[in-house]
Amino acid sequence: MNTPMQQRSVTRSMALVRELVRTYQAFEQLSSSRIRSHGLTPPQFDVIATLGNTAGMSCKELSSRTLITKGTLTGVLDRLLDKGLISRRVDANDRRSLFVALTSEGDSVFRATFPDVTGHCDGAFAALSDEELKQITATLAGLRLAITAKLEP
Amino acid sequence: MNTPMQQRSVTRSMALVRELVRTYQAFEQLSSSRIRSHGLTPPQFDVIATLGNTAGMSCKELSSRTLITKGTLTGVLDRLLDKGLISRRVDANDRRSLFVALTSEGDSVFRATFPDVTGHCDGAFAALSDEELKQITATLAGLRLAITAKLEP
DNA sequence: TATTGTTATACTCTATAACTATA
DNA sequence: TATAGTTATAGAGTATAACAATA
């Protein structure tokens, strides 16, 4: 009633935010150990997973999808290049741009790791029906859109 | 129908996992810029937020709540100590253990940053009713429990 | 002039494991 | 012997900003 506006507002989303963070952290903990067992770091896996099932993309697009800033991305790509998992070549149309794609070995790693990482969640979600999974996914998507809208302006 | 078991299973949770990661990343992006504007890193904020509204706790407990491993935690606490935001003193009962708590300056920082960070989500969630917020929070909690159960054994 | 990506710098976090001191 | 934390080491990610090449 006479709780300050700011205070009430904060209380409203606090529980949700905390729970989102905790849920993600739990997932992170589960997936990170799986990722490392394949000899990758989480950011490296992020790149592999983003490139998987695509023809490839520019560093700019890869950066915006993974949320890894361009300066950092160069280093991450260097290490994946050393491992032979990606190729990086100049775009013929715009020679400022680099086209990054999985090599066939990178694709093998993608096919081995991605199902393994997500697959470890399936046991956890076994109790949920397809309908419930769909529902939760939609809820999260809505949440994400709300946050993204707040980010852009 | 004749899709392999593993394949079907992966497909089931893949969309949900991707959406959870993306939603969290969007939140991370929003909160991280707020956190840094207060002169903290995300792990440092994590510690401040965990200590906030408590009397303090051991490094062990802090480590298990933040998911920061003990070796890393020492460094993070060192930096917060340098900033004068926490105190670290030997526990009288068990002299192997350290009791970590916010200083009054740390508490001020907590009170300034925590509402600011979570508050930036309130605009995003303004369209949701209290009931919906509650519902989504409960859904996430269920998801987390499912993942945590998978982690422990 | 603007954009794409690299390089340079300095710092923080991370995993891992050996170590100290208490219990 | 086991536990709480620190220290040591090496690597990886991060922010930031200056830079080169191309548009």
Short mmCIF file of C-alpha atoms (C1' of nucleotides) in Angstrom, two decimals:
data_model
loop_
_atom_site.label_atom_id
_atom_site.label_comp_id
_atom_site.label_asym_id
_atom_site.label_seq_id
_atom_site.Cartn_x
_atom_site.Cartn_y
_atom_site.Cartn_z
CA MET A 1 0.00 0.00 0.00
CA ASN A 2 2.56 2.54 1.04
CA THR A 3 5.43 0.35 -0.13
CA PRO A 4 7.53 2.49 -2.47
CA MET A 5 6.93 1.89 -6.17
CA GLN A 6 10.48 0.70 -6.85
CA GLN A 7 10.35 -1.70 -3.93
CA ARG A 8 7.09 -3.30 -5.00
CA SER A 9 8.29 -3.55 -8.57
CA VAL A 10 11.50 -5.31 -7.55
CA THR A 11 9.71 -7.77 -5.35
CA ARG A 12 7.51 -8.72 -8.28
CA SER A 13 10.22 -10.13 -10.53
CA MET A 14 12.86 -11.06 -7.97
CA ALA A 15 11.67 -14.60 -7.34
CA LEU A 16 11.37 -15.28 -11.04
CA VAL A 17 14.81 -13.92 -11.81
CA ARG A 18 16.42 -15.90 -9.01
CA GLU A 19 14.75 -19.07 -10.19
CA LEU A 20 15.76 -18.49 -13.82
CA VAL A 21 19.37 -18.07 -12.74
CA ARG A 22 19.33 -21.14 -10.52
CA THR A 23 17.68 -23.30 -13.13
CA TYR A 24 20.18 -22.25 -15.73
CA GLN A 25 23.09 -22.81 -13.34
CA ALA A 26 21.88 -26.33 -12.66
CA PHE A 27 21.74 -26.98 -16.38
CA GLU A 28 25.14 -25.36 -16.86
CA GLN A 29 26.65 -27.63 -14.26
CA LEU A 30 25.21 -30.70 -15.94
CA SER A 31 26.14 -29.70 -19.49
CA SER A 32 29.56 -28.26 -18.69
CA SER A 33 30.89 -31.57 -17.40
CA ARG A 34 29.60 -33.29 -20.55
CA ILE A 35 31.14 -30.61 -22.79
CA ARG A 36 34.53 -30.81 -21.13
CA SER A 37 34.54 -34.59 -21.41
CA HIS A 38 34.54 -34.01 -25.17
CA GLY A 39 37.60 -31.75 -24.87
CA LEU A 40 35.70 -28.49 -25.47
CA THR A 41 35.04 -25.43 -23.33
CA PRO A 42 31.48 -24.08 -23.05
CA PRO A 43 32.16 -21.12 -25.41
CA GLN A 44 33.76 -23.47 -27.93
CA PHE A 45 30.76 -25.77 -27.72
CA ASP A 46 28.50 -22.76 -28.13
CA VAL A 47 30.19 -22.00 -31.45
CA ILE A 48 30.05 -25.63 -32.60
CA ALA A 49 26.38 -25.88 -31.68
CA THR A 50 25.60 -22.62 -33.47
CA LEU A 51 27.39 -23.71 -36.64
CA GLY A 52 25.84 -27.19 -36.52
CA ASN A 53 23.19 -27.86 -39.17
CA THR A 54 24.04 -24.64 -41.03
CA ALA A 55 26.14 -24.02 -44.13
CA GLY A 56 28.26 -21.61 -42.07
CA MET A 57 28.12 -17.88 -41.39
CA SER A 58 30.17 -14.71 -40.94
CA CYS A 59 31.97 -13.87 -37.69
CA LYS A 60 29.52 -11.03 -37.25
CA GLU A 61 26.52 -13.35 -37.32
CA LEU A 62 28.27 -15.94 -35.17
CA SER A 63 29.11 -13.21 -32.68
CA SER A 64 25.55 -11.96 -32.46
CA ARG A 65 24.12 -15.47 -32.06
CA THR A 66 26.55 -16.66 -29.41
CA LEU A 67 26.80 -13.27 -27.67
CA ILE A 68 30.58 -13.62 -27.79
CA THR A 69 32.08 -10.24 -28.66
CA LYS A 70 34.20 -10.02 -31.79
CA GLY A 71 37.55 -9.63 -30.02
CA THR A 72 36.91 -12.73 -27.90
CA LEU A 73 35.50 -14.66 -30.83
CA THR A 74 38.78 -14.40 -32.74
CA GLY A 75 40.53 -16.28 -29.92
CA VAL A 76 37.84 -18.93 -29.60
CA LEU A 77 37.89 -19.53 -33.36
CA ASP A 78 41.71 -19.73 -33.32
CA ARG A 79 41.52 -22.61 -30.85
CA LEU A 80 38.82 -24.42 -32.83
CA LEU A 81 40.93 -23.94 -35.95
CA ASP A 82 43.91 -25.51 -34.17
CA LYS A 83 41.71 -28.48 -33.36
CA GLY A 84 40.68 -28.72 -37.01
CA LEU A 85 36.99 -28.34 -36.20
CA ILE A 86 36.21 -25.25 -38.29
CA SER A 87 37.30 -23.54 -41.48
CA ARG A 88 37.63 -19.79 -41.88
CA ARG A 89 37.87 -18.28 -45.34
CA VAL A 90 37.42 -14.88 -46.91
CA ASP A 91 33.98 -14.19 -48.31
CA ALA A 92 34.23 -13.68 -52.08
CA ASN A 93 31.51 -11.02 -52.13
CA ASP A 94 32.67 -8.89 -49.22
CA ARG A 95 36.35 -9.31 -48.63
CA ARG A 96 36.22 -7.74 -45.19
CA SER A 97 34.10 -10.66 -44.05
CA LEU A 98 35.12 -14.19 -43.07
CA PHE A 99 32.97 -17.21 -43.65
CA VAL A 100 33.17 -19.73 -40.82
CA ALA A 101 31.92 -23.31 -41.09
CA LEU A 102 32.37 -26.71 -39.48
CA THR A 103 34.88 -29.04 -41.12
CA SER A 104 33.77 -32.63 -41.55
CA GLU A 105 35.60 -33.40 -38.33
CA GLY A 106 33.80 -30.47 -36.67
CA ASP A 107 30.53 -31.86 -37.91
CA SER A 108 31.37 -35.26 -36.38
CA VAL A 109 32.10 -33.56 -33.07
CA PHE A 110 28.82 -31.65 -33.32
CA ARG A 111 26.88 -34.87 -33.97
CA ALA A 112 28.60 -36.59 -31.06
CA THR A 113 28.47 -33.81 -28.47
CA PHE A 114 25.19 -32.02 -29.08
CA PRO A 115 22.93 -35.04 -28.55
CA ASP A 116 25.05 -36.12 -25.62
CA VAL A 117 24.72 -32.74 -23.91
CA THR A 118 21.02 -32.26 -24.52
CA GLY A 119 20.42 -35.96 -24.07
CA HIS A 120 21.52 -35.80 -20.47
CA CYS A 121 18.53 -33.60 -19.81
CA ASP A 122 16.10 -36.10 -21.21
CA GLY A 123 16.33 -38.31 -18.17
CA ALA A 124 15.56 -35.24 -16.11
CA PHE A 125 12.54 -34.39 -18.24
CA ALA A 126 11.26 -37.92 -18.63
CA ALA A 127 8.39 -37.23 -16.25
CA LEU A 128 7.08 -34.40 -18.41
CA SER A 129 4.70 -35.03 -21.27
CA ASP A 130 5.39 -33.69 -24.76
CA GLU A 131 2.61 -31.20 -24.16
CA GLU A 132 4.20 -29.94 -20.95
CA LEU A 133 7.61 -29.61 -22.60
CA LYS A 134 6.03 -27.56 -25.34
CA GLN A 135 4.24 -25.41 -22.81
CA ILE A 136 7.38 -24.67 -20.80
CA THR A 137 9.37 -23.94 -23.94
CA ALA A 138 6.72 -21.46 -25.06
CA THR A 139 6.75 -19.82 -21.64
CA LEU A 140 10.51 -19.39 -21.78
CA ALA A 141 10.29 -18.00 -25.31
CA GLY A 142 7.82 -15.41 -24.09
CA LEU A 143 10.10 -14.49 -21.24
CA ARG A 144 13.02 -14.14 -23.60
CA LEU A 145 11.12 -11.90 -25.96
CA ALA A 146 10.15 -9.67 -23.05
CA ILE A 147 13.78 -9.40 -21.95
CA THR A 148 15.09 -8.89 -25.49
CA ALA A 149 12.62 -6.10 -26.10
CA LYS A 150 14.00 -4.41 -23.01
CA LEU A 151 17.56 -4.83 -24.29
CA GLU A 152 17.25 -3.30 -27.71
CA PRO A 153 16.00 0.21 -27.14
CA MET B 1 8.13 -44.98 -35.24
CA ASN B 2 11.40 -46.49 -36.29
CA THR B 3 13.35 -43.44 -35.17
CA PRO B 4 16.12 -44.68 -32.85
CA MET B 5 15.43 -44.33 -29.14
CA GLN B 6 18.35 -41.96 -28.52
CA GLN B 7 17.33 -39.74 -31.41
CA ARG B 8 13.72 -39.42 -30.30
CA SER B 9 14.81 -38.74 -26.75
CA VAL B 10 17.15 -35.95 -27.81
CA THR B 11 14.55 -34.32 -29.98
CA ARG B 12 12.20 -34.21 -27.03
CA SER B 13 14.27 -31.93 -24.81
CA MET B 14 16.35 -30.10 -27.40
CA ALA B 15 13.95 -27.24 -28.00
CA LEU B 16 13.47 -26.70 -24.29
CA VAL B 17 17.19 -26.72 -23.57
CA ARG B 18 17.92 -24.27 -26.39
CA GLU B 19 15.21 -21.94 -25.17
CA LEU B 20 16.41 -22.11 -21.57
CA VAL B 21 19.92 -21.20 -22.68
CA ARG B 22 18.73 -18.35 -24.89
CA THR B 23 16.44 -16.93 -22.25
CA TYR B 24 19.18 -17.00 -19.68
CA GLN B 25 21.66 -15.43 -22.11
CA ALA B 26 19.25 -12.59 -22.77
CA PHE B 27 18.91 -12.02 -19.05
CA GLU B 28 22.67 -12.31 -18.61
CA GLN B 29 23.24 -9.64 -21.23
CA LEU B 30 20.79 -7.31 -19.54
CA SER B 31 22.07 -7.88 -16.01
CA SER B 32 25.76 -7.98 -16.85
CA SER B 33 25.78 -4.43 -18.17
CA ARG B 34 23.98 -3.25 -15.02
CA ILE B 35 26.40 -5.17 -12.78
CA ARG B 36 29.48 -3.76 -14.51
CA SER B 37 28.11 -0.26 -14.26
CA HIS B 38 28.36 -0.75 -10.48
CA GLY B 39 32.02 -1.74 -10.81
CA LEU B 40 31.46 -5.46 -10.16
CA THR B 41 31.95 -8.58 -12.26
CA PRO B 42 29.12 -11.13 -12.50
CA PRO B 43 30.82 -13.62 -10.11
CA GLN B 44 31.47 -10.80 -7.63
CA PHE B 45 27.83 -9.77 -7.85
CA ASP B 46 26.83 -13.39 -7.39
CA VAL B 47 28.69 -13.45 -4.07
CA ILE B 48 27.25 -10.10 -2.94
CA ALA B 49 23.73 -11.23 -3.85
CA THR B 50 24.20 -14.53 -2.01
CA LEU B 51 25.50 -12.82 1.12
CA GLY B 52 22.79 -10.14 1.00
CA ASN B 53 20.08 -10.47 3.67
CA THR B 54 22.07 -13.12 5.55
CA ALA B 55 24.26 -12.90 8.63
CA GLY B 56 27.09 -14.39 6.58
CA MET B 57 28.33 -17.93 5.94
CA SER B 58 31.40 -20.12 5.50
CA CYS B 59 33.36 -20.28 2.24
CA LYS B 60 32.13 -23.82 1.84
CA GLU B 61 28.49 -22.78 1.91
CA LEU B 62 29.15 -19.76 -0.28
CA SER B 63 30.91 -22.00 -2.74
CA SER B 64 28.06 -24.48 -2.92
CA ARG B 65 25.43 -21.75 -3.34
CA THR B 66 27.25 -19.78 -6.02
CA LEU B 67 28.72 -22.85 -7.74
CA ILE B 68 32.11 -21.12 -7.65
CA THR B 69 34.77 -23.71 -6.77
CA LYS B 70 36.84 -23.09 -3.65
CA GLY B 71 40.07 -22.21 -5.45
CA THR B 72 38.32 -19.62 -7.59
CA LEU B 73 36.31 -18.32 -4.67
CA THR B 74 39.47 -17.34 -2.79
CA GLY B 75 40.39 -14.98 -5.64
CA VAL B 76 36.91 -13.51 -5.96
CA LEU B 77 36.77 -12.90 -2.20
CA ASP B 78 40.25 -11.32 -2.29
CA ARG B 79 38.99 -8.72 -4.77
CA LEU B 80 35.83 -8.03 -2.79
CA LEU B 81 38.00 -7.67 0.32
CA ASP B 82 40.19 -5.14 -1.52
CA LYS B 83 37.06 -3.19 -2.33
CA GLY B 84 36.03 -3.30 1.32
CA LEU B 85 32.73 -5.01 0.55
CA ILE B 86 33.16 -8.14 2.68
CA SER B 87 34.81 -9.30 5.89
CA ARG B 88 36.48 -12.67 6.31
CA ARG B 89 37.26 -13.93 9.78
CA VAL B 90 38.13 -17.22 11.41
CA ASP B 91 35.19 -19.13 12.86
CA ALA B 92 35.64 -19.44 16.63
CA ASN B 93 34.13 -22.93 16.74
CA ASP B 94 36.00 -24.50 13.82
CA ARG B 95 39.25 -22.73 13.18
CA ARG B 96 39.67 -24.29 9.76
CA SER B 97 36.59 -22.40 8.63
CA LEU B 98 36.21 -18.76 7.57
CA PHE B 99 33.10 -16.74 8.15
CA VAL B 100 32.35 -14.36 5.30
CA ALA B 101 29.87 -11.49 5.56
CA LEU B 102 29.05 -8.18 3.91
CA THR B 103 30.55 -5.08 5.48
CA SER B 104 28.20 -2.14 5.88
CA GLU B 105 29.62 -0.79 2.64
CA GLY B 106 29.01 -4.18 1.03
CA ASP B 107 25.46 -4.08 2.29
CA SER B 108 25.00 -0.63 0.72
CA VAL B 109 26.28 -1.98 -2.58
CA PHE B 110 23.92 -4.94 -2.28
CA ARG B 111 20.97 -2.65 -1.65
CA ALA B 112 21.92 -0.46 -4.59
CA THR B 113 22.78 -3.12 -7.14
CA PHE B 114 20.40 -5.97 -6.47
CA PRO B 115 17.18 -4.00 -6.99
CA ASP B 116 18.76 -2.27 -9.97
CA VAL B 117 19.65 -5.55 -11.65
CA THR B 118 16.39 -7.35 -10.96
CA GLY B 119 14.46 -4.13 -11.42
CA HIS B 120 15.51 -3.89 -15.03
CA CYS B 121 13.52 -7.05 -15.62
CA ASP B 122 10.38 -5.60 -14.17
CA GLY B 123 9.76 -3.46 -17.21
CA ALA B 124 10.12 -6.60 -19.27
CA PHE B 125 7.65 -8.49 -17.10
CA ALA B 126 5.17 -5.68 -16.69
CA ALA B 127 2.70 -7.35 -19.03
CA LEU B 128 2.55 -10.46 -16.83
CA SER B 129 0.13 -10.73 -13.94
CA ASP B 130 1.31 -11.71 -10.47
CA GLU B 131 -0.38 -15.05 -11.03
CA GLU B 132 1.52 -15.64 -14.25
CA LEU B 133 4.83 -14.70 -12.65
CA LYS B 134 4.13 -17.19 -9.89
CA GLN B 135 3.24 -19.86 -12.41
CA ILE B 136 6.40 -19.40 -14.45
CA THR B 137 8.56 -19.36 -11.32
CA ALA B 138 7.01 -22.63 -10.19
CA THR B 139 7.59 -24.15 -13.61
CA LEU B 140 11.25 -23.19 -13.52
CA ALA B 141 11.60 -24.55 -10.00
CA GLY B 142 10.22 -27.87 -11.19
CA LEU B 143 12.65 -27.89 -14.07
CA ARG B 144 15.54 -27.15 -11.74
CA LEU B 145 14.61 -29.95 -9.38
CA ALA B 146 14.49 -32.36 -12.30
CA ILE B 147 17.95 -31.29 -13.42
CA THR B 148 19.39 -31.29 -9.90
CA ALA B 149 18.12 -34.79 -9.28
CA LYS B 150 20.00 -35.86 -12.41
CA LEU B 151 23.16 -34.17 -11.14
CA GLU B 152 23.47 -35.69 -7.72
CA PRO B 153 23.62 -39.42 -8.30
"C1'" DT C 1 33.22 7.43 -43.36
"C1'" DA C 2 31.46 3.00 -41.85
"C1'" DT C 3 32.13 -1.87 -41.28
"C1'" DT C 4 34.61 -6.50 -40.59
"C1'" DG C 5 37.64 -8.62 -38.18
"C1'" DT C 6 42.47 -8.73 -35.82
"C1'" DT C 7 45.67 -7.32 -32.39
"C1'" DA C 8 47.16 -5.61 -27.89
"C1'" DT C 9 46.58 -5.08 -23.03
"C1'" DA C 10 45.27 -6.05 -18.66
"C1'" DC C 11 42.34 -8.47 -15.75
"C1'" DT C 12 39.15 -12.07 -14.14
"C1'" DC C 13 37.68 -16.45 -14.00
"C1'" DT C 14 38.46 -21.44 -14.43
"C1'" DA C 15 40.17 -26.25 -13.57
"C1'" DT C 16 43.35 -28.89 -11.24
"C1'" DA C 17 46.22 -30.31 -7.84
"C1'" DA C 18 49.51 -29.77 -4.13
"C1'" DC C 19 49.70 -27.70 0.24
"C1'" DT C 20 48.74 -25.88 5.29
"C1'" DA C 21 46.10 -25.93 9.34
"C1'" DT C 22 42.94 -27.65 11.85
"C1'" DA C 23 39.65 -31.50 13.25
"C1'" DT D 1 42.38 -39.56 7.95
"C1'" DA D 2 39.23 -36.08 6.54
"C1'" DT D 3 37.94 -31.29 5.94
"C1'" DA D 4 38.36 -25.99 5.11
"C1'" DG D 5 40.75 -22.93 2.62
"C1'" DT D 6 45.02 -21.20 0.28
"C1'" DT D 7 48.45 -21.25 -3.14
"C1'" DA D 8 50.46 -22.36 -7.64
"C1'" DT D 9 50.06 -23.00 -12.44
"C1'" DA D 10 48.45 -22.73 -16.86
"C1'" DG D 11 44.93 -21.70 -19.80
"C1'" DA D 12 40.68 -19.50 -21.41
"C1'" DG D 13 37.41 -15.96 -21.63
"C1'" DT D 14 36.32 -10.90 -21.06
"C1'" DA D 15 36.16 -5.78 -21.90
"C1'" DT D 16 38.14 -2.22 -24.22
"C1'" DA D 17 40.30 0.26 -27.56
"C1'" DA D 18 43.43 0.99 -31.37
"C1'" DC D 19 44.28 -0.84 -35.82
"C1'" DA D 20 44.21 -2.73 -40.95
"C1'" DA D 21 41.69 -3.82 -44.88
"C1'" DT D 22 37.76 -3.27 -47.44
"C1'" DA D 23 33.32 -1.18 -48.62
#
